[in-house]
Amino acid sequence: MREKIKSSLFAKVFFITAAMLLCISLLVYALLAWLMPRTYSGRLNAVLDEQTQVFLSELEETAFLDSGGLFEQFLKNTDIYSVELFDEDGRQVPIPAGHQEAVLEEAAMTAVYESYDSDPVLSNSYYFSFSDSHGVYMLMVYGKAEQVAEIRQAFRHILPLLLFVILAVSFGASWLYSRLITKPVLEISRISEEMSGLHLDWQIDIRRTDELGTLGRSLNSLSRNLSAALSGLKDANKKLEEDIKREKKLEQARTDFFSAVSHELKTPVTVIKGQLEGMLLGIGAYKDHEKYLARSLETANTLESMVQEILTISRLDTIGADFKRDQFDCVQVIRNYLNETEDLIAGKDLQVSMELPPFVWINGNKMLMEKVFSNLIGNAVKYSPSGAAIRICGHMECERFHFSVENSGTRIPDESIPKLFDAFYRVEQSRNRKTGGSGLGLYVTQRILRRHGSECGVCNTDFGVRFSFTMATA
């Protein structure tokens, strides 16, 4: 298809250009053939008129019978062919004596006309009077015009050769011009087809400075801009797809979370309700109100802890762009929490050691980070057996704060470690409802740390279980 268009365009430009060149060349030839003889004839007329005016001024000062020598001398001029003299009645008057050569030339004029019947002969008429006569005479002067005839003849002779040259030059120039014109046009046409198919990995190599060159450079610029725009759209579309997938995943996780919340909240509420109804009705063992009121309070405390964790999670989902960071001393936060849990630590006879610098300023949300430290240290205190040791460590490295809390006397099954930060996940024997855990503490901790660009890790050690994370300092 493209080759067909290419042939059609080339042929059209070639024939139009050739026709124009032929017409222009023939028009120039016709103008030259018409103007040059006329121009040369006009110059000869001017010369003839100038010579005749001089001759007439001499005749007007001479008597008619004495003018024969002047005529004879005038006819000797190479530009003069012949003369004729007429009186005022229009009758031809014989030229006075002394003009034998002129008569001979006049006689030969007929032969000249016969041999050059189509050649131009210059003629002018002049009126004057001889000095001895008051009558007005008319002098017809004929000038030689063989050069004009030769010019016309030359144009006729060179016409075949000139036509051949005109044809050769016209077709050659038309072919070259057609190639120069159609090549960039066809290239631009090809590029347009490529662009219509959104294939933009091309460049037009046009070094012209005319409109076609400008068009080619514009198409190159358009191709680059479209390619960049399409690349940007693809990246944006890819990012949008990823965002949609992530949003769907978050939505599914949120749905699963609230489904688990409803189940987890239902259990303590059911327990409290059953215990209260049993005590009110005085059924069996429920008559011991003090025992079951204490259990109900314990269950209510668990429910309260769970609600607090759910509120924290809800706050993490809603703060969005309002997530504010503070500069605070995390060492002081750790010490404050240990002071708050001093009674629990002492009651379980736990050995707490701290390897912390005097102070460490970190950049984060203070309220949420307090929750992280309380959850990690609180879990170590809560799930450690009596007499266990708890080691709290922190140090600076490359402008990052490395924190870890390790408790002895307990281990986490390896298969439970990947699920440890899931909502409502509890490890059997160590993390069940009897310990009062809500199953949300580590889930909330991981969510908070991820909002701060960090992540909590856990592993079993020779000493026990260690939780750790790294965070940028202020």
Coordinates of N, CA and C in Angstrom, one line a residue, residues 87-274:
D87 N 6.9 63.1 -56.0 CA 6.5 64.5 -55.9 C 5.3 64.7 -55.0
E88 N 4.8 65.9 -55.0 CA 3.6 66.1 -54.0 C 2.3 65.5 -54.5
D89 N 2.3 65.1 -55.9 CA 1.1 64.4 -56.4 C 1.2 62.9 -56.3
G90 N 2.3 62.5 -55.7 CA 2.5 61.0 -55.5 C 3.1 60.3 -56.6
R91 N 3.6 61.1 -57.7 CA 4.2 60.4 -58.8 C 5.7 60.2 -58.5
Q92 N 6.2 59.0 -58.9 CA 7.6 58.8 -58.7 C 8.4 59.6 -59.6
V93 N 9.4 60.3 -59.1 CA 10.3 61.2 -59.8 C 11.7 60.5 -60.0
P94 N 12.2 60.5 -61.2 CA 13.5 59.9 -61.4 C 14.6 60.7 -60.7
I95 N 15.5 60.0 -60.1 CA 16.6 60.7 -59.4 C 17.5 61.4 -60.4
P96 N 18.0 62.6 -60.1 CA 18.8 63.3 -61.1 C 20.0 62.6 -61.5
A97 N 20.7 63.0 -62.6 CA 21.9 62.4 -63.1 C 23.0 62.3 -62.1
G98 N 23.9 61.4 -62.4 CA 25.0 61.1 -61.4 C 24.7 60.1 -60.4
H99 N 23.7 59.2 -60.8 CA 23.3 58.2 -59.8 C 23.2 56.8 -60.5
Q100 N 24.2 56.5 -61.3 CA 24.2 55.3 -62.1 C 24.2 54.1 -61.1
E101 N 25.1 54.2 -60.2 CA 25.2 53.0 -59.2 C 23.8 52.8 -58.5
A102 N 23.2 53.9 -58.1 CA 21.9 53.8 -57.4 C 20.9 53.2 -58.3
V103 N 20.9 53.6 -59.6 CA 20.0 52.9 -60.5 C 20.2 51.4 -60.6
L104 N 21.4 51.1 -60.7 CA 21.8 49.6 -60.7 C 21.3 48.9 -59.5
E105 N 21.5 49.6 -58.3 CA 21.1 49.0 -57.1 C 19.6 48.9 -57.0
E106 N 18.9 49.9 -57.5 CA 17.5 49.9 -57.5 C 16.9 48.8 -58.4
A107 N 17.6 48.6 -59.5 CA 17.2 47.5 -60.4 C 17.4 46.2 -59.7
A108 N 18.4 46.1 -58.9 CA 18.7 44.8 -58.2 C 17.7 44.6 -57.1
M109 N 17.0 45.6 -56.7 CA 16.1 45.5 -55.5 C 15.1 44.4 -55.7
T110 N 14.6 44.4 -56.9 CA 13.6 43.4 -57.2 C 14.1 42.0 -57.0
A111 N 15.3 41.7 -57.4 CA 15.9 40.4 -57.2 C 16.1 40.1 -55.7
V112 N 16.5 41.2 -55.0 CA 16.6 41.0 -53.5 C 15.3 40.6 -52.9
Y113 N 14.2 41.3 -53.3 CA 12.9 41.0 -52.7 C 12.5 39.6 -53.1
E114 N 12.9 39.2 -54.3 CA 12.5 37.8 -54.7 C 13.2 36.8 -53.9
S115 N 14.5 37.1 -53.6 CA 15.3 36.1 -52.8 C 15.0 36.1 -51.4
Y116 N 14.5 37.3 -50.9 CA 14.2 37.5 -49.4 C 12.8 37.9 -49.3
D117 N 11.9 37.2 -50.0 CA 10.5 37.7 -50.0 C 9.9 37.7 -48.6
S118 N 10.4 36.8 -47.7 CA 9.9 36.8 -46.4 C 10.8 37.5 -45.4
D119 N 11.9 38.1 -45.8 CA 12.8 38.8 -44.9 C 12.3 40.2 -44.7
P120 N 12.6 40.8 -43.6 CA 12.1 42.1 -43.3 C 13.0 43.1 -44.1
V121 N 12.4 44.2 -44.6 CA 13.1 45.3 -45.3 C 12.6 46.6 -44.6
L122 N 13.6 47.3 -44.1 CA 13.2 48.6 -43.4 C 12.9 49.7 -44.4
S123 N 11.8 50.4 -44.1 CA 11.5 51.5 -45.0 C 10.9 52.6 -44.1
N124 N 11.3 53.9 -44.5 CA 10.8 55.0 -43.8 C 10.5 56.1 -44.9
S125 N 9.5 56.9 -44.7 CA 9.2 58.0 -45.6 C 9.5 59.4 -45.0
Y126 N 10.0 60.3 -45.7 CA 10.4 61.6 -45.2 C 9.9 62.7 -46.2
Y127 N 9.5 63.8 -45.8 CA 9.1 64.9 -46.6 C 10.1 66.1 -46.5
F128 N 10.4 66.7 -47.7 CA 11.4 67.8 -47.7 C 11.2 68.6 -49.0
S129 N 11.9 69.6 -49.1 CA 11.9 70.5 -50.4 C 13.3 70.8 -50.8
F130 N 13.5 70.8 -52.1 CA 14.8 71.2 -52.6 C 15.0 72.7 -52.5
S131 N 16.2 73.2 -52.5 CA 16.4 74.7 -52.4 C 15.9 75.5 -53.5
D132 N 15.7 74.9 -54.7 CA 15.3 75.7 -55.9 C 13.8 75.4 -56.1
S133 N 13.1 74.8 -55.2 CA 11.7 74.5 -55.5 C 10.9 74.6 -54.2
H134 N 9.7 75.1 -54.4 CA 8.8 75.1 -53.2 C 7.9 73.9 -53.1
G135 N 8.0 73.0 -54.0 CA 7.2 71.8 -53.9 C 7.7 70.8 -52.8
V136 N 6.8 70.0 -52.3 CA 7.2 69.1 -51.2 C 7.4 67.7 -51.9
Y137 N 8.5 67.1 -51.6 CA 8.8 65.8 -52.2 C 8.8 64.8 -51.0
M138 N 8.5 63.5 -51.3 CA 8.5 62.4 -50.3 C 9.7 61.5 -50.7
L139 N 10.5 61.2 -49.8 CA 11.6 60.3 -50.0 C 11.4 59.0 -49.2
M140 N 11.3 57.9 -50.0 CA 11.2 56.6 -49.4 C 12.6 56.0 -49.3
V141 N 13.0 55.6 -48.1 CA 14.3 55.1 -47.9 C 14.1 53.6 -47.4
Y142 N 14.8 52.7 -48.1 CA 14.8 51.3 -47.7 C 16.1 50.9 -47.1
G143 N 16.1 50.3 -45.9 CA 17.3 49.9 -45.3 C 17.5 48.4 -45.4
K144 N 18.8 47.9 -45.3 CA 19.1 46.5 -45.4 C 18.7 45.8 -44.0
A145 N 18.1 44.7 -44.1 CA 17.6 44.0 -42.9 C 18.0 42.5 -42.9
E146 N 19.1 42.2 -43.6 CA 19.5 40.8 -43.7 C 19.7 40.2 -42.3
Q147 N 20.3 41.0 -41.3 CA 20.6 40.5 -40.0 C 19.4 40.0 -39.3
V148 N 18.3 40.7 -39.5 CA 17.0 40.3 -38.8 C 16.6 39.0 -39.4
A149 N 16.7 38.8 -40.7 CA 16.3 37.5 -41.3 C 17.2 36.4 -40.8
E150 N 18.5 36.7 -40.6 CA 19.4 35.7 -40.2 C 19.1 35.3 -38.7
I151 N 18.7 36.3 -37.9 CA 18.3 35.9 -36.5 C 17.1 35.0 -36.5
R152 N 16.1 35.3 -37.3 CA 14.9 34.5 -37.4 C 15.3 33.1 -37.9
Q153 N 16.1 33.1 -38.9 CA 16.5 31.8 -39.4 C 17.3 31.0 -38.4
A154 N 18.1 31.7 -37.6 CA 18.9 31.0 -36.6 C 18.0 30.4 -35.5
F155 N 16.9 31.1 -35.1 CA 16.0 30.6 -34.1 C 15.3 29.3 -34.7
R156 N 15.0 29.4 -36.0 CA 14.3 28.2 -36.6 C 15.2 27.0 -36.7
H157 N 16.5 27.3 -36.9 CA 17.4 26.2 -37.0 C 17.7 25.5 -35.7
I158 N 17.8 26.3 -34.6 CA 18.2 25.7 -33.3 C 17.0 25.1 -32.6
L159 N 15.8 25.3 -33.2 CA 14.6 24.8 -32.5 C 14.6 23.3 -32.2
P160 N 14.9 22.4 -33.1 CA 14.9 21.0 -32.8 C 15.9 20.7 -31.6
L161 N 17.2 21.2 -31.8 CA 18.2 20.9 -30.7 C 17.7 21.5 -29.4
L162 N 17.1 22.7 -29.5 CA 16.7 23.4 -28.2 C 15.5 22.6 -27.6
L163 N 14.7 22.0 -28.4 CA 13.6 21.2 -27.9 C 14.1 20.0 -27.2
F164 N 15.1 19.3 -27.8 CA 15.7 18.2 -27.1 C 16.4 18.5 -25.8
V165 N 17.1 19.7 -25.8 CA 17.7 20.1 -24.5 C 16.7 20.4 -23.5
I166 N 15.6 21.1 -23.9 CA 14.5 21.5 -23.0 C 13.9 20.2 -22.4
L167 N 13.6 19.2 -23.2 CA 13.0 18.0 -22.7 C 14.0 17.3 -21.8
A168 N 15.2 17.2 -22.1 CA 16.2 16.5 -21.3 C 16.3 17.2 -19.9
V169 N 16.5 18.5 -20.0 CA 16.7 19.3 -18.7 C 15.4 19.2 -17.9
S170 N 14.2 19.4 -18.5 CA 13.0 19.4 -17.8 C 12.7 18.0 -17.1
F171 N 12.9 16.9 -17.9 CA 12.7 15.6 -17.2 C 13.7 15.3 -16.2
G172 N 15.0 15.7 -16.4 CA 16.0 15.5 -15.4 C 15.8 16.3 -14.2
A173 N 15.5 17.6 -14.3 CA 15.2 18.4 -13.2 C 14.0 18.0 -12.4
S174 N 13.0 17.5 -13.2 CA 11.7 17.1 -12.6 C 11.9 15.8 -11.8
W175 N 12.7 14.9 -12.3 CA 13.0 13.7 -11.5 C 13.8 14.0 -10.2
L176 N 14.8 14.9 -10.3 CA 15.6 15.2 -9.1 C 14.7 16.0 -8.1
Y177 N 13.9 16.9 -8.6 CA 13.0 17.7 -7.7 C 12.0 16.8 -7.1
S178 N 11.4 15.9 -7.9 CA 10.4 14.9 -7.3 C 11.0 14.1 -6.2
R179 N 12.3 13.6 -6.4 CA 12.9 12.8 -5.4 C 13.1 13.7 -4.1
L180 N 13.6 14.9 -4.3 CA 13.9 15.7 -3.1 C 12.6 16.1 -2.4
I181 N 11.5 16.3 -3.1 CA 10.2 16.7 -2.5 C 9.5 15.5 -1.9
T182 N 9.4 14.4 -2.6 CA 8.6 13.3 -2.1 C 9.2 12.5 -1.0
K183 N 10.6 12.5 -1.0 CA 11.3 11.7 0.0 C 10.9 12.1 1.5
P184 N 11.0 13.4 1.8 CA 10.6 13.8 3.2 C 9.1 13.6 3.4
V185 N 8.3 13.9 2.3 CA 6.8 13.8 2.5 C 6.4 12.3 2.8
L186 N 7.1 11.4 2.0 CA 6.8 10.0 2.2 C 7.2 9.5 3.6
E187 N 8.4 10.1 4.0 CA 8.9 9.7 5.4 C 7.9 10.2 6.4
I188 N 7.4 11.5 6.3 CA 6.5 12.0 7.2 C 5.2 11.2 7.2
S189 N 4.8 10.8 6.0 CA 3.5 9.9 5.8 C 3.7 8.6 6.5
R190 N 4.9 8.0 6.4 CA 5.2 6.7 7.1 C 5.1 6.9 8.6
I191 N 5.7 8.0 9.1 CA 5.8 8.3 10.5 C 4.3 8.5 11.0
S192 N 3.5 9.2 10.2 CA 2.1 9.4 10.6 C 1.4 8.1 10.8
E193 N 1.6 7.1 9.9 CA 1.0 5.8 10.1 C 1.5 5.1 11.3
E194 N 2.8 5.3 11.6 CA 3.4 4.7 12.8 C 2.7 5.3 14.1
M195 N 2.6 6.6 14.0 CA 1.9 7.3 15.2 C 0.5 6.9 15.4
S196 N -0.2 6.7 14.2 CA -1.6 6.2 14.4 C -1.7 4.9 15.1
G197 N -0.6 4.1 15.0 CA -0.6 2.8 15.7 C 0.1 2.9 17.1
L198 N 0.4 4.1 17.5 CA 1.0 4.4 18.8 C 2.4 3.8 18.9
H199 N 3.1 3.6 17.7 CA 4.5 3.2 17.7 C 5.3 4.5 17.6
L200 N 6.0 4.8 18.7 CA 6.6 6.1 18.9 C 8.2 6.0 19.0
D201 N 8.7 4.8 18.8 CA 10.2 4.6 18.9 C 10.8 4.9 17.6
W202 N 10.8 6.1 17.1 CA 11.4 6.5 15.8 C 11.8 8.0 15.9
Q203 N 12.6 8.4 14.9 CA 13.1 9.8 14.8 C 13.2 10.0 13.3
I204 N 12.7 11.2 12.8 CA 12.8 11.6 11.4 C 14.2 12.3 11.3
D205 N 15.0 11.8 10.3 CA 16.3 12.4 10.1 C 16.2 13.4 8.9
I206 N 15.7 14.6 9.2 CA 15.5 15.6 8.2 C 16.3 16.8 8.6
R207 N 17.3 17.2 7.8 CA 18.2 18.3 8.1 C 17.8 19.5 7.3
R208 N 16.6 19.5 6.7 CA 16.2 20.7 5.9 C 15.9 21.9 6.8
T209 N 15.9 23.1 6.2 CA 15.6 24.3 7.0 C 14.3 24.9 6.5
D210 N 13.6 24.2 5.6 CA 12.3 24.8 5.1 C 11.2 24.2 6.0
E211 N 9.9 24.4 5.5 CA 8.7 24.0 6.2 C 8.7 22.5 6.5
L212 N 9.2 21.7 5.5 CA 9.2 20.2 5.7 C 10.2 19.9 6.8
G213 N 11.3 20.5 6.9 CA 12.2 20.3 8.0 C 11.6 20.7 9.3
T214 N 10.9 21.8 9.3 CA 10.2 22.3 10.6 C 9.1 21.2 11.0
L215 N 8.4 20.7 10.0 CA 7.4 19.7 10.3 C 8.0 18.4 10.8
G216 N 9.1 18.0 10.2 CA 9.8 16.8 10.7 C 10.3 17.0 12.1
R217 N 10.9 18.1 12.5 CA 11.3 18.4 13.8 C 10.1 18.4 14.8
S218 N 9.0 19.0 14.3 CA 7.8 19.0 15.2 C 7.3 17.6 15.4
L219 N 7.3 16.8 14.4 CA 6.9 15.4 14.6 C 7.8 14.7 15.6
N220 N 9.1 14.9 15.5 CA 10.1 14.3 16.5 C 9.7 14.8 17.9
S221 N 9.5 16.1 18.0 CA 9.1 16.6 19.4 C 7.8 16.0 19.8
L222 N 6.8 15.9 18.9 CA 5.5 15.3 19.3 C 5.7 13.9 19.7
S223 N 6.5 13.1 19.0 CA 6.8 11.7 19.3 C 7.3 11.6 20.7
R224 N 8.4 12.4 21.0 CA 9.0 12.3 22.3 C 8.0 12.7 23.4
N225 N 7.2 13.7 23.2 CA 6.2 14.1 24.2 C 5.1 13.1 24.4
L226 N 4.6 12.5 23.2 CA 3.6 11.4 23.4 C 4.2 10.2 24.0
S227 N 5.5 9.9 23.7 CA 6.1 8.7 24.3 C 6.2 8.9 25.8
A228 N 6.6 10.2 26.2 CA 6.7 10.5 27.7 C 5.4 10.4 28.3
A229 N 4.4 11.0 27.6 CA 3.0 11.0 28.2 C 2.5 9.6 28.4
L230 N 2.7 8.8 27.3 CA 2.2 7.4 27.4 C 2.9 6.6 28.5
S231 N 4.2 6.9 28.6 CA 5.0 6.2 29.6 C 4.5 6.6 31.0
G232 N 4.2 7.9 31.1 CA 3.7 8.4 32.4 C 2.3 7.8 32.7
L233 N 1.5 7.7 31.6 CA 0.2 7.1 31.8 C 0.3 5.6 32.2
K234 N 1.2 4.9 31.6 CA 1.4 3.5 31.9 C 1.9 3.4 33.4
D235 N 2.8 4.2 33.8 CA 3.3 4.2 35.1 C 2.2 4.5 36.1
A236 N 1.4 5.6 35.7 CA 0.3 6.0 36.6 C -0.8 4.8 36.7
N237 N -1.0 4.2 35.5 CA -2.0 3.1 35.5 C -1.5 1.9 36.3
K238 N -0.2 1.7 36.2 CA 0.4 0.6 37.0 C 0.3 0.9 38.5
K239 N 0.6 2.1 38.8 CA 0.5 2.5 40.2 C -0.9 2.5 40.7
L240 N -1.8 2.9 39.8 CA -3.2 2.9 40.2 C -3.7 1.4 40.4
E241 N -3.3 0.5 39.6 CA -3.6 -0.9 39.7 C -3.1 -1.4 41.1
E242 N -1.8 -1.0 41.3 CA -1.2 -1.5 42.6 C -2.0 -0.9 43.8
D243 N -2.4 0.4 43.6 CA -3.1 1.0 44.7 C -4.5 0.4 44.9
I244 N -5.1 0.0 43.8 CA -6.4 -0.7 43.9 C -6.3 -2.0 44.6
K245 N -5.2 -2.8 44.1 CA -5.0 -4.1 44.8 C -4.7 -3.9 46.2
R246 N -3.8 -2.9 46.6 CA -3.5 -2.7 48.0 C -4.7 -2.3 48.8
E247 N -5.6 -1.4 48.1 CA -6.8 -1.0 48.8 C -7.7 -2.1 49.0
K248 N -7.9 -3.0 48.0 CA -8.7 -4.2 48.2 C -8.2 -5.1 49.3
K249 N -6.8 -5.2 49.3 CA -6.2 -6.0 50.3 C -6.5 -5.5 51.7
L250 N -6.3 -4.1 51.8 CA -6.6 -3.5 53.1 C -8.0 -3.6 53.5
E251 N -8.9 -3.4 52.5 CA -10.3 -3.5 52.8 C -10.7 -4.9 53.3
Q252 N -10.1 -5.9 52.6 CA -10.3 -7.3 53.0 C -9.8 -7.5 54.4
A253 N -8.6 -7.0 54.7 CA -8.0 -7.1 56.0 C -8.8 -6.4 57.1
R254 N -9.4 -5.3 56.7 CA -10.2 -4.5 57.6 C -11.5 -5.3 57.9
T255 N -12.1 -5.9 56.8 CA -13.3 -6.7 57.0 C -13.0 -7.9 57.9
D256 N -11.9 -8.6 57.6 CA -11.5 -9.7 58.4 C -11.3 -9.3 59.9
F257 N -10.6 -8.1 60.0 CA -10.3 -7.7 61.4 C -11.6 -7.4 62.2
F258 N -12.6 -6.7 61.6 CA -13.8 -6.4 62.3 C -14.6 -7.6 62.5
S259 N -14.5 -8.6 61.6 CA -15.2 -9.9 61.8 C -14.6 -10.6 63.0
A260 N -13.3 -10.5 63.1 CA -12.6 -11.1 64.3 C -13.0 -10.4 65.6
V261 N -13.0 -9.0 65.4 CA -13.3 -8.2 66.6 C -14.7 -8.6 67.2
S262 N -15.7 -8.7 66.3 CA -17.0 -9.0 66.7 C -17.0 -10.3 67.5
H263 N -16.2 -11.3 66.9 CA -16.2 -12.6 67.6 C -15.5 -12.5 68.9
E264 N -14.3 -11.8 69.0 CA -13.6 -11.7 70.2 C -14.3 -10.9 71.3
L265 N -15.0 -9.9 70.9 CA -15.8 -9.1 71.9 C -17.0 -9.9 72.4
K266 N -17.5 -10.7 71.6 CA -18.7 -11.5 72.0 C -18.4 -12.5 73.1
T267 N -17.2 -13.0 73.1 CA -16.8 -14.0 74.1 C -16.7 -13.4 75.5
P268 N -16.0 -12.4 75.8 CA -16.0 -11.8 77.2 C -17.4 -11.3 77.6
V269 N -18.1 -10.7 76.7 CA -19.4 -10.2 77.0 C -20.3 -11.4 77.4
T270 N -20.2 -12.5 76.7 CA -21.0 -13.7 77.0 C -20.6 -14.3 78.4
V271 N -19.3 -14.3 78.7 CA -18.8 -14.8 79.9 C -19.4 -13.9 81.1
I272 N -19.2 -12.6 81.0 CA -19.7 -11.7 82.0 C -21.2 -11.8 82.2
K273 N -21.9 -11.9 81.1 CA -23.4 -12.0 81.2 C -23.8 -13.3 81.9
G274 N -23.1 -14.5 81.6 CA -23.4 -15.7 82.2 C -23.1 -15.7 83.7

